[in-house]
Tab-separated table of C-alpha atoms and ligand atoms in Angstrom:
chain	number	residue	atom	x	y	z
A	1	UNK	CA	11.853	11.131	3.355
A	2	UNK	CA	13.172	7.785	2.066
A	3	UNK	CA	11.183	6.157	4.863
A	4	UNK	CA	8.004	7.841	3.629
A	5	UNK	CA	8.643	6.816	0.010
A	6	UNK	CA	9.006	3.229	1.156
A	7	UNK	CA	5.777	3.412	3.180
A	8	UNK	CA	3.687	4.700	0.300
A	9	UNK	CA	5.387	2.457	-2.257
A	10	UNK	CA	2.811	1.606	-4.951
A	11	UNK	CA	5.175	1.703	-7.908
A	12	UNK	CA	5.025	-1.449	-10.086
A	13	UNK	CA	2.363	-3.030	-7.851
A	14	UNK	CA	-0.178	-5.203	-9.683
A	15	UNK	CA	-3.664	-3.870	-9.003
A	16	UNK	CA	-6.980	-5.447	-10.016
A	17	UNK	CA	-10.086	-3.260	-9.930
A	18	UNK	CA	-13.439	-4.947	-10.501
A	19	UNK	CA	-16.185	-2.712	-11.860
A	20	UNK	CA	-13.223	-1.036	-13.539
A	21	UNK	CA	-15.344	0.817	-16.088
A	22	UNK	CA	-17.366	2.495	-13.331
A	23	UNK	CA	-17.063	6.017	-12.013
A	24	UNK	CA	-15.313	5.321	-8.720
A	25	UNK	CA	-13.021	2.560	-9.999
A	26	UNK	CA	-12.052	4.902	-12.842
A	27	UNK	CA	-10.925	7.555	-10.357
A	28	UNK	CA	-9.089	5.008	-8.250
A	29	UNK	CA	-7.406	3.513	-11.336
A	30	UNK	CA	-6.184	6.984	-12.288
A	31	UNK	CA	-4.739	7.379	-8.785
A	32	UNK	CA	-3.007	3.997	-8.931
A	33	UNK	CA	-1.538	4.704	-12.368
A	34	UNK	CA	-0.247	8.103	-11.267
A	35	UNK	CA	1.378	6.361	-8.293
A	36	UNK	CA	3.162	4.023	-10.742
A	37	UNK	CA	1.045	0.860	-10.388
A	38	UNK	CA	0.111	-1.587	-13.149
A	39	UNK	CA	-3.640	-1.586	-13.403
A	40	UNK	CA	-5.981	-4.375	-14.524
A	41	UNK	CA	-9.655	-3.533	-14.979
A	42	UNK	CA	-12.467	-6.092	-14.917
A	43	UNK	CA	-15.971	-5.111	-15.952
A	44	UNK	CA	-19.070	-6.759	-17.338
A	45	UNK	CA	-19.727	-3.869	-19.728
A	46	UNK	CA	-17.385	-4.247	-22.713
A	47	UNK	CA	-18.182	-0.918	-24.327
A	48	UNK	CA	-17.570	1.117	-21.164
A	49	UNK	CA	-14.509	-0.956	-20.358
A	50	UNK	CA	-12.960	-0.225	-23.763
A	51	UNK	CA	-13.747	3.456	-23.354
A	52	UNK	CA	-12.113	3.532	-19.901
A	53	UNK	CA	-9.038	1.597	-21.112
A	54	UNK	CA	-8.605	4.058	-23.973
A	55	UNK	CA	-8.729	6.990	-21.569
A	56	UNK	CA	-6.318	5.418	-19.074
A	57	UNK	CA	-3.903	4.419	-21.822
A	58	UNK	CA	-3.204	8.150	-22.196
A	59	UNK	CA	-1.626	7.913	-18.729
A	60	UNK	CA	0.055	4.517	-18.963
A	61	UNK	CA	0.935	1.892	-21.546
A	62	UNK	CA	0.644	-0.769	-18.870
A	63	UNK	CA	-3.097	-0.911	-18.237
A	64	UNK	CA	-5.148	-3.886	-19.408
A	65	UNK	CA	-8.729	-5.054	-19.039
A	66	UNK	CA	-10.929	-8.115	-19.186
A	67	UNK	CA	-14.635	-8.283	-19.825
A	68	UNK	CA	-15.701	-10.312	-16.819
A	69	UNK	CA	-18.793	-10.836	-14.696
A	70	UNK	CA	-17.711	-10.955	-11.049
A	71	UNK	CA	-20.403	-13.577	-10.433
A	72	UNK	CA	-19.012	-15.924	-13.100
A	73	UNK	CA	-16.580	-18.206	-11.319
A	74	UNK	CA	-15.261	-19.915	-14.467
A	75	UNK	CA	-14.532	-16.589	-16.156
A	76	UNK	CA	-12.852	-15.210	-13.017
A	77	UNK	CA	-10.627	-18.285	-12.938
A	78	UNK	CA	-9.569	-17.848	-16.556
A	79	UNK	CA	-8.861	-14.137	-15.972
A	80	UNK	CA	-6.869	-15.088	-12.862
A	81	UNK	CA	-4.700	-17.426	-14.925
A	82	UNK	CA	-4.190	-14.807	-17.629
A	83	UNK	CA	-3.073	-12.286	-14.988
A	84	UNK	CA	-0.646	-14.758	-13.443
A	85	UNK	CA	0.734	-15.648	-16.901
A	86	UNK	CA	1.451	-11.978	-17.507
A	87	UNK	CA	2.551	-10.673	-14.077
A	88	UNK	CA	3.001	-13.749	-11.894
A	89	UNK	CA	1.629	-11.932	-8.840
A	90	UNK	CA	-1.305	-9.876	-7.540
A	91	UNK	CA	-0.657	-7.158	-4.969
A	92	UNK	CA	-3.916	-5.266	-4.615
A	93	UNK	CA	-7.571	-6.115	-5.259
A	94	UNK	CA	-10.239	-3.414	-5.201
A	95	UNK	CA	-13.768	-4.826	-5.338
A	96	UNK	CA	-15.639	-1.922	-6.908
A	97	UNK	CA	-18.235	-3.824	-8.955
A	98	UNK	CA	-21.517	-3.120	-7.213
A	99	UNK	CA	-24.252	-0.601	-6.770
A	100	UNK	CA	-27.873	-0.036	-5.938
A	101	UNK	CA	-30.709	-1.382	-8.099
A	102	UNK	CA	-34.061	0.211	-8.655
A	103	UNK	CA	-36.037	-2.968	-7.997
A	104	UNK	CA	-34.477	-3.317	-4.542
A	105	UNK	CA	-35.463	0.235	-3.623
A	106	UNK	CA	-38.789	1.242	-2.073
A	107	UNK	CA	-40.412	3.460	-4.704
A	108	UNK	CA	-42.157	6.746	-3.997
A	109	UNK	CA	-45.606	5.950	-2.587
A	110	UNK	CA	-44.585	2.341	-1.871
A	111	UNK	CA	-43.587	0.490	1.290
A	112	UNK	CA	-41.165	-2.372	1.924
A	113	UNK	CA	-44.039	-4.818	1.331
A	114	UNK	CA	-44.068	-3.865	-2.372
A	115	UNK	CA	-40.497	-5.090	-2.892
A	116	UNK	CA	-39.925	-8.313	-4.840
A	117	UNK	CA	-37.672	-10.872	-3.202
A	118	UNK	CA	-36.034	-11.600	-6.568
A	119	UNK	CA	-34.878	-7.967	-6.770
A	120	UNK	CA	-33.456	-8.079	-3.253
A	121	UNK	CA	-31.573	-11.228	-4.198
A	122	UNK	CA	-30.043	-9.533	-7.249
A	123	UNK	CA	-28.637	-6.598	-5.278
A	124	UNK	CA	-27.229	-8.918	-2.619
A	125	UNK	CA	-25.737	-11.188	-5.263
A	126	UNK	CA	-23.886	-8.358	-6.942
A	127	UNK	CA	-22.667	-6.465	-3.878
A	128	UNK	CA	-21.925	-9.363	-1.521
A	129	UNK	CA	-21.203	-12.368	-3.738
A	130	UNK	CA	-19.558	-10.080	-6.297
A	131	UNK	CA	-17.065	-9.157	-3.576
A	132	UNK	CA	-16.673	-12.625	-2.072
A	133	UNK	CA	-16.011	-14.505	-5.306
A	134	UNK	CA	-13.112	-12.349	-6.609
A	135	UNK	CA	-11.546	-12.580	-3.126
A	136	UNK	CA	-11.809	-16.376	-3.182
A	137	UNK	CA	-10.083	-16.495	-6.558
A	138	UNK	CA	-7.522	-13.648	-6.555
A	139	UNK	CA	-7.011	-13.843	-2.779
A	140	UNK	CA	-5.570	-17.336	-3.167
A	141	UNK	CA	-2.566	-15.871	-4.947
A	142	UNK	CA	-2.144	-13.385	-2.096
A	143	UNK	CA	-2.304	-16.288	0.364
A	144	UNK	CA	0.423	-18.111	-1.612
A	145	UNK	CA	2.550	-14.936	-1.744
A	146	UNK	CA	1.755	-14.154	1.909
A	147	UNK	CA	1.181	-10.565	0.879
A	148	UNK	CA	-1.584	-8.424	-0.534
A	149	UNK	CA	-4.127	-5.748	0.204
A	150	UNK	CA	-7.831	-6.203	-0.475
A	151	UNK	CA	-10.100	-3.164	-0.473
A	152	UNK	CA	-13.873	-3.602	-0.525
A	153	UNK	CA	-16.455	-0.877	-1.070
A	154	UNK	CA	-19.200	-0.372	1.467
A	155	UNK	CA	-21.440	2.679	1.737
A	156	UNK	CA	-22.990	5.035	4.243
A	157	UNK	CA	-26.145	3.017	3.543
A	158	UNK	CA	-24.765	0.303	5.831
A	159	UNK	CA	-24.270	2.697	8.800
A	160	UNK	CA	-27.756	4.115	9.174
A	161	UNK	CA	-31.117	3.470	7.596
A	162	UNK	CA	-31.245	5.518	4.409
A	163	UNK	CA	-34.936	5.678	3.520
A	164	UNK	CA	-36.012	3.709	0.415
A	165	UNK	CA	-32.592	2.008	-0.016
A	166	UNK	CA	-33.522	-1.405	1.392
A	167	UNK	CA	-31.610	-4.243	-0.275
A	168	UNK	CA	-28.422	-2.331	-1.058
A	169	UNK	CA	-28.020	-1.286	2.592
A	170	UNK	CA	-28.312	-4.867	3.818
A	171	UNK	CA	-25.899	-6.074	1.139
A	172	UNK	CA	-23.274	-3.449	2.028
A	173	UNK	CA	-23.640	-4.283	5.740
A	174	UNK	CA	-22.842	-7.857	4.768
A	175	UNK	CA	-19.804	-6.667	2.777
A	176	UNK	CA	-18.530	-4.929	5.923
A	177	UNK	CA	-19.013	-8.025	8.034
A	178	UNK	CA	-17.245	-10.185	5.447
A	179	UNK	CA	-14.394	-7.655	5.287
A	180	UNK	CA	-13.808	-8.047	9.025
A	181	UNK	CA	-14.159	-11.817	8.921
A	182	UNK	CA	-11.788	-12.161	5.988
A	183	UNK	CA	-9.225	-9.839	7.625
A	184	UNK	CA	-9.039	-12.234	10.578
A	185	UNK	CA	-9.017	-15.370	8.409
A	186	UNK	CA	-6.198	-14.146	6.167
A	187	UNK	CA	-4.025	-12.953	9.051
A	188	UNK	CA	-4.484	-16.082	11.167
A	189	UNK	CA	-3.981	-18.573	8.335
A	190	UNK	CA	-1.586	-16.748	5.981
A	191	UNK	CA	0.159	-14.093	8.039
A	192	UNK	CA	0.102	-10.377	8.633
A	193	UNK	CA	1.235	-9.521	5.109
A	194	UNK	CA	-2.351	-9.796	3.874
A	195	UNK	CA	-4.818	-7.124	4.852
A	196	UNK	CA	-8.520	-6.762	4.110
A	197	UNK	CA	-10.226	-3.406	4.574
A	198	UNK	CA	-13.121	-1.443	3.166
A	199	UNK	CA	-13.974	2.137	2.412
A	200	UNK	CA	-17.464	3.497	3.008
A	201	UNK	CA	-17.993	6.456	0.691
A	202	UNK	CA	-20.631	8.961	1.677
A	203	UNK	CA	-22.693	10.946	-0.758
A	204	UNK	CA	-20.724	11.712	-3.882
A	205	UNK	CA	-22.361	13.634	-6.673
A	206	UNK	CA	-22.077	11.499	-9.816
A	207	UNK	CA	-24.052	11.281	-13.056
A	208	UNK	CA	-26.117	8.424	-11.586
A	209	UNK	CA	-27.550	10.363	-8.664
A	210	UNK	CA	-27.336	13.918	-9.972
A	211	UNK	CA	-31.070	14.176	-10.725
A	212	UNK	CA	-31.944	12.604	-7.374
A	213	UNK	CA	-29.869	15.122	-5.434
A	214	UNK	CA	-29.915	18.266	-7.570
A	215	UNK	CA	-32.410	20.060	-9.829
A	216	UNK	CA	-31.653	21.123	-13.401
A	217	UNK	CA	-30.565	24.583	-12.143
A	218	UNK	CA	-28.052	23.005	-9.736
A	219	UNK	CA	-30.108	23.699	-6.593
A	220	UNK	CA	-30.702	20.847	-4.143
A	221	UNK	CA	-33.719	18.543	-4.253
A	222	UNK	CA	-35.433	17.870	-0.930
A	223	UNK	CA	-33.456	14.640	-0.550
A	224	UNK	CA	-30.229	16.432	-1.473
A	225	UNK	CA	-30.952	19.138	1.117
A	226	UNK	CA	-31.604	16.540	3.832
A	227	UNK	CA	-28.250	14.909	3.093
A	228	UNK	CA	-26.349	18.188	3.168
A	229	UNK	CA	-28.056	19.137	6.452
A	230	UNK	CA	-26.758	15.863	7.920
A	231	UNK	CA	-23.221	16.372	6.548
A	232	UNK	CA	-20.941	18.581	8.679
A	233	UNK	CA	-18.861	19.458	5.587
A	234	UNK	CA	-22.052	20.905	4.002
A	235	UNK	CA	-21.261	19.526	0.579
A	236	UNK	CA	-21.238	16.294	-1.447
A	237	UNK	CA	-17.968	14.463	-1.960
A	238	UNK	CA	-16.012	14.228	-5.212
A	239	UNK	CA	-15.064	10.776	-6.555
A	240	UNK	CA	-11.374	11.813	-6.635
A	241	UNK	CA	-11.538	12.327	-2.860
A	242	UNK	CA	-11.445	8.535	-2.450
A	243	UNK	CA	-8.013	8.202	-4.021
A	244	UNK	CA	-5.871	9.154	-1.014
A	245	UNK	CA	-7.564	6.692	1.339
A	246	UNK	CA	-7.451	3.889	-1.215
A	247	UNK	CA	-3.723	4.393	-1.897
A	248	UNK	CA	-3.096	4.501	1.839
A	249	UNK	CA	-4.962	1.202	2.354
A	250	UNK	CA	-3.163	-0.334	-0.618
A	251	UNK	CA	0.307	0.636	0.609
A	252	UNK	CA	2.473	-0.236	3.603
A	253	UNK	CA	1.494	3.120	5.101
A	254	UNK	CA	-1.458	1.184	6.562
A	255	UNK	CA	0.638	-1.900	7.381
A	256	UNK	CA	-1.011	-2.516	10.786
A	257	UNK	CA	-4.557	-1.790	9.560
A	258	UNK	CA	-6.851	-4.705	8.763
A	259	UNK	CA	-10.569	-5.281	9.111
A	260	UNK	CA	-11.190	-1.536	9.154
A	261	UNK	CA	-14.052	0.222	7.428
A	262	UNK	CA	-12.976	3.766	6.624
A	263	UNK	CA	-15.780	6.295	6.158
A	264	UNK	CA	-15.088	8.931	3.493
A	265	UNK	CA	-18.156	10.990	4.134
A	266	UNK	CA	-17.507	14.569	5.240
A	267	UNK	CA	-18.569	13.527	8.749
A	268	UNK	CA	-22.055	12.208	7.782
A	269	UNK	CA	-21.669	8.983	9.801
A	270	UNK	CA	-20.832	10.720	13.094
A	271	UNK	CA	-23.229	13.666	12.939
A	272	UNK	CA	-26.371	13.534	15.062
A	273	UNK	CA	-27.864	16.501	13.238
A	274	UNK	CA	-27.637	18.587	16.421
B	1	NAD	P1	-20.763	2.505	-11.371
B	1	NAD	O1	-22.100	1.990	-11.750
B	1	NAD	O2	-20.233	3.721	-12.052
B	1	NAD	O3	-19.686	1.355	-11.489
B	1	NAD	C1	-19.964	0.015	-11.241
B	1	NAD	C2	-19.328	-0.796	-12.345
B	1	NAD	O4	-19.528	-2.167	-12.036
B	1	NAD	C3	-19.958	-0.546	-13.723
B	1	NAD	O5	-18.965	-0.244	-14.678
B	1	NAD	C4	-20.643	-1.864	-14.053
B	1	NAD	O6	-20.622	-2.200	-15.424
B	1	NAD	C5	-19.806	-2.859	-13.240
B	1	NAD	N1	-20.539	-4.081	-12.927
B	1	NAD	C6	-21.838	-4.207	-12.579
B	1	NAD	N2	-22.146	-5.491	-12.422
B	1	NAD	C7	-21.008	-6.203	-12.661
B	1	NAD	C8	-20.696	-7.574	-12.653
B	1	NAD	N3	-21.608	-8.506	-12.366
B	1	NAD	N4	-19.437	-7.942	-12.969
B	1	NAD	C9	-18.502	-7.012	-13.272
B	1	NAD	N5	-18.748	-5.696	-13.312
B	1	NAD	C10	-19.981	-5.298	-12.998
B	1	NAD	O7	-20.822	2.740	-9.780
B	1	NAD	P2	-19.833	3.530	-8.835
B	1	NAD	O8	-20.561	4.725	-8.348
B	1	NAD	O9	-18.500	3.682	-9.459
B	1	NAD	O10	-19.757	2.506	-7.623
B	1	NAD	C11	-18.669	1.635	-7.385
B	1	NAD	C12	-18.848	1.006	-6.015
B	1	NAD	O11	-18.904	2.026	-5.029
B	1	NAD	C13	-20.139	0.213	-5.862
B	1	NAD	O12	-19.918	-0.877	-5.016
B	1	NAD	C14	-21.067	1.186	-5.176
B	1	NAD	O13	-22.069	0.533	-4.473
B	1	NAD	C15	-20.099	1.891	-4.268
B	1	NAD	N6	-20.510	3.220	-3.786
B	1	NAD	C16	-20.761	4.233	-4.649
B	1	NAD	C17	-21.111	5.472	-4.147
B	1	NAD	C18	-21.377	6.644	-5.058
B	1	NAD	O14	-21.787	7.698	-4.568
B	1	NAD	N7	-21.142	6.526	-6.364
B	1	NAD	C19	-21.227	5.661	-2.763
B	1	NAD	C20	-20.973	4.588	-1.921
B	1	NAD	C21	-20.599	3.372	-2.439
C-alpha cells in the first residue's frame, strides 16, 4: 500500500492549469485539490476566473489565479516569475486553454470554401500556440528541475474527420504531434524525469454543446444520435471522468509514459460502427 501511495503522490505538487476558469480545467482542478495539490489557474476571462477561484477556495486555501492570455508571452513570463517567487518550483502543467470557434466551423448549408482563413488562423493560434507558449515558459523550470509532467488536451476531432469541425481538428492534430515531439526533446535533453502527454476527450455533454447534442426535452438531436451510435458505451462522457487519467499522467504512476495520447472516449476512437 505504501508503494501505491508513493506512486500516486500528488500531495503538495504545484500544478498550473491554463484555461483554468473553463469547464474541464475546473473539474481537473477539483481533482488535483482533493489529491492535495496546490493549484494555480490561468485564464483570460477575469470574471469567470474569480468565480472559479471562489468555488475552489471552499476546498482549499491554497489555490490562486492569474488573469493571463496564453498567447501573451510577456504576461506569461511575469506570471512565471510570480509563481517561482511564491513556490520556487512547477511540477505539473495542464494546457486546457483552447476550444472550437464558430468561424472555423463549416456552417449548415456551407462548404469548406466558405471558411475565412483568418478564422482558421485564430483557432490554430489558440489551440496550438496556446499550448506551445506556456510549455516554452513554464517548461523551462521543469527542465532546470529535471522533473515535471506536462498534459496537453487534444480531442477526438484529431482522430477522425468530424464533419463541419475543420480548423479545430487540424489544430488538435498539431497539438498531438507537438506533444510527441516535445516528449522526445525533453527526455533527450533534460532526462526522463520530464514527461509530456496528452488526453483526447471524446464527446462530453457540457453547457457549450448541450443544444447541439440534445433537444430541450433531453432527447438526442440527429448529430447527438450519430455520436452515440458510434460510441460503444452508448452515452456521452462526464467532465469528471477525465480526473482519474489526468491524475495518473501527473503522478509517478505513469513514470514510464511519455508522448502518449490517451483517449477518454467510451471507445469512440476504436469503433468501426459495425
Ligand atoms: P471552456 O470554454 O469551458 O474552457 C476554456 C477556457 O479557456 C475558458 O475559461 C476560456 O476563458 C479560456 N481561454 C480561452 N482563450 C484563452 C486564452 N487566450 N488565454 C487563456 N485562457 C483562455 O472549454 P472546455 O470544454 O473546458 O475545454 C478545455 C479544453 O478541452 C480545450 O482545449 C478543448 O478544446 C478541449 N476539449 C473539450 C471537450 C469538451 O467536450 N468540452 C472535448 C475535447 C477536448
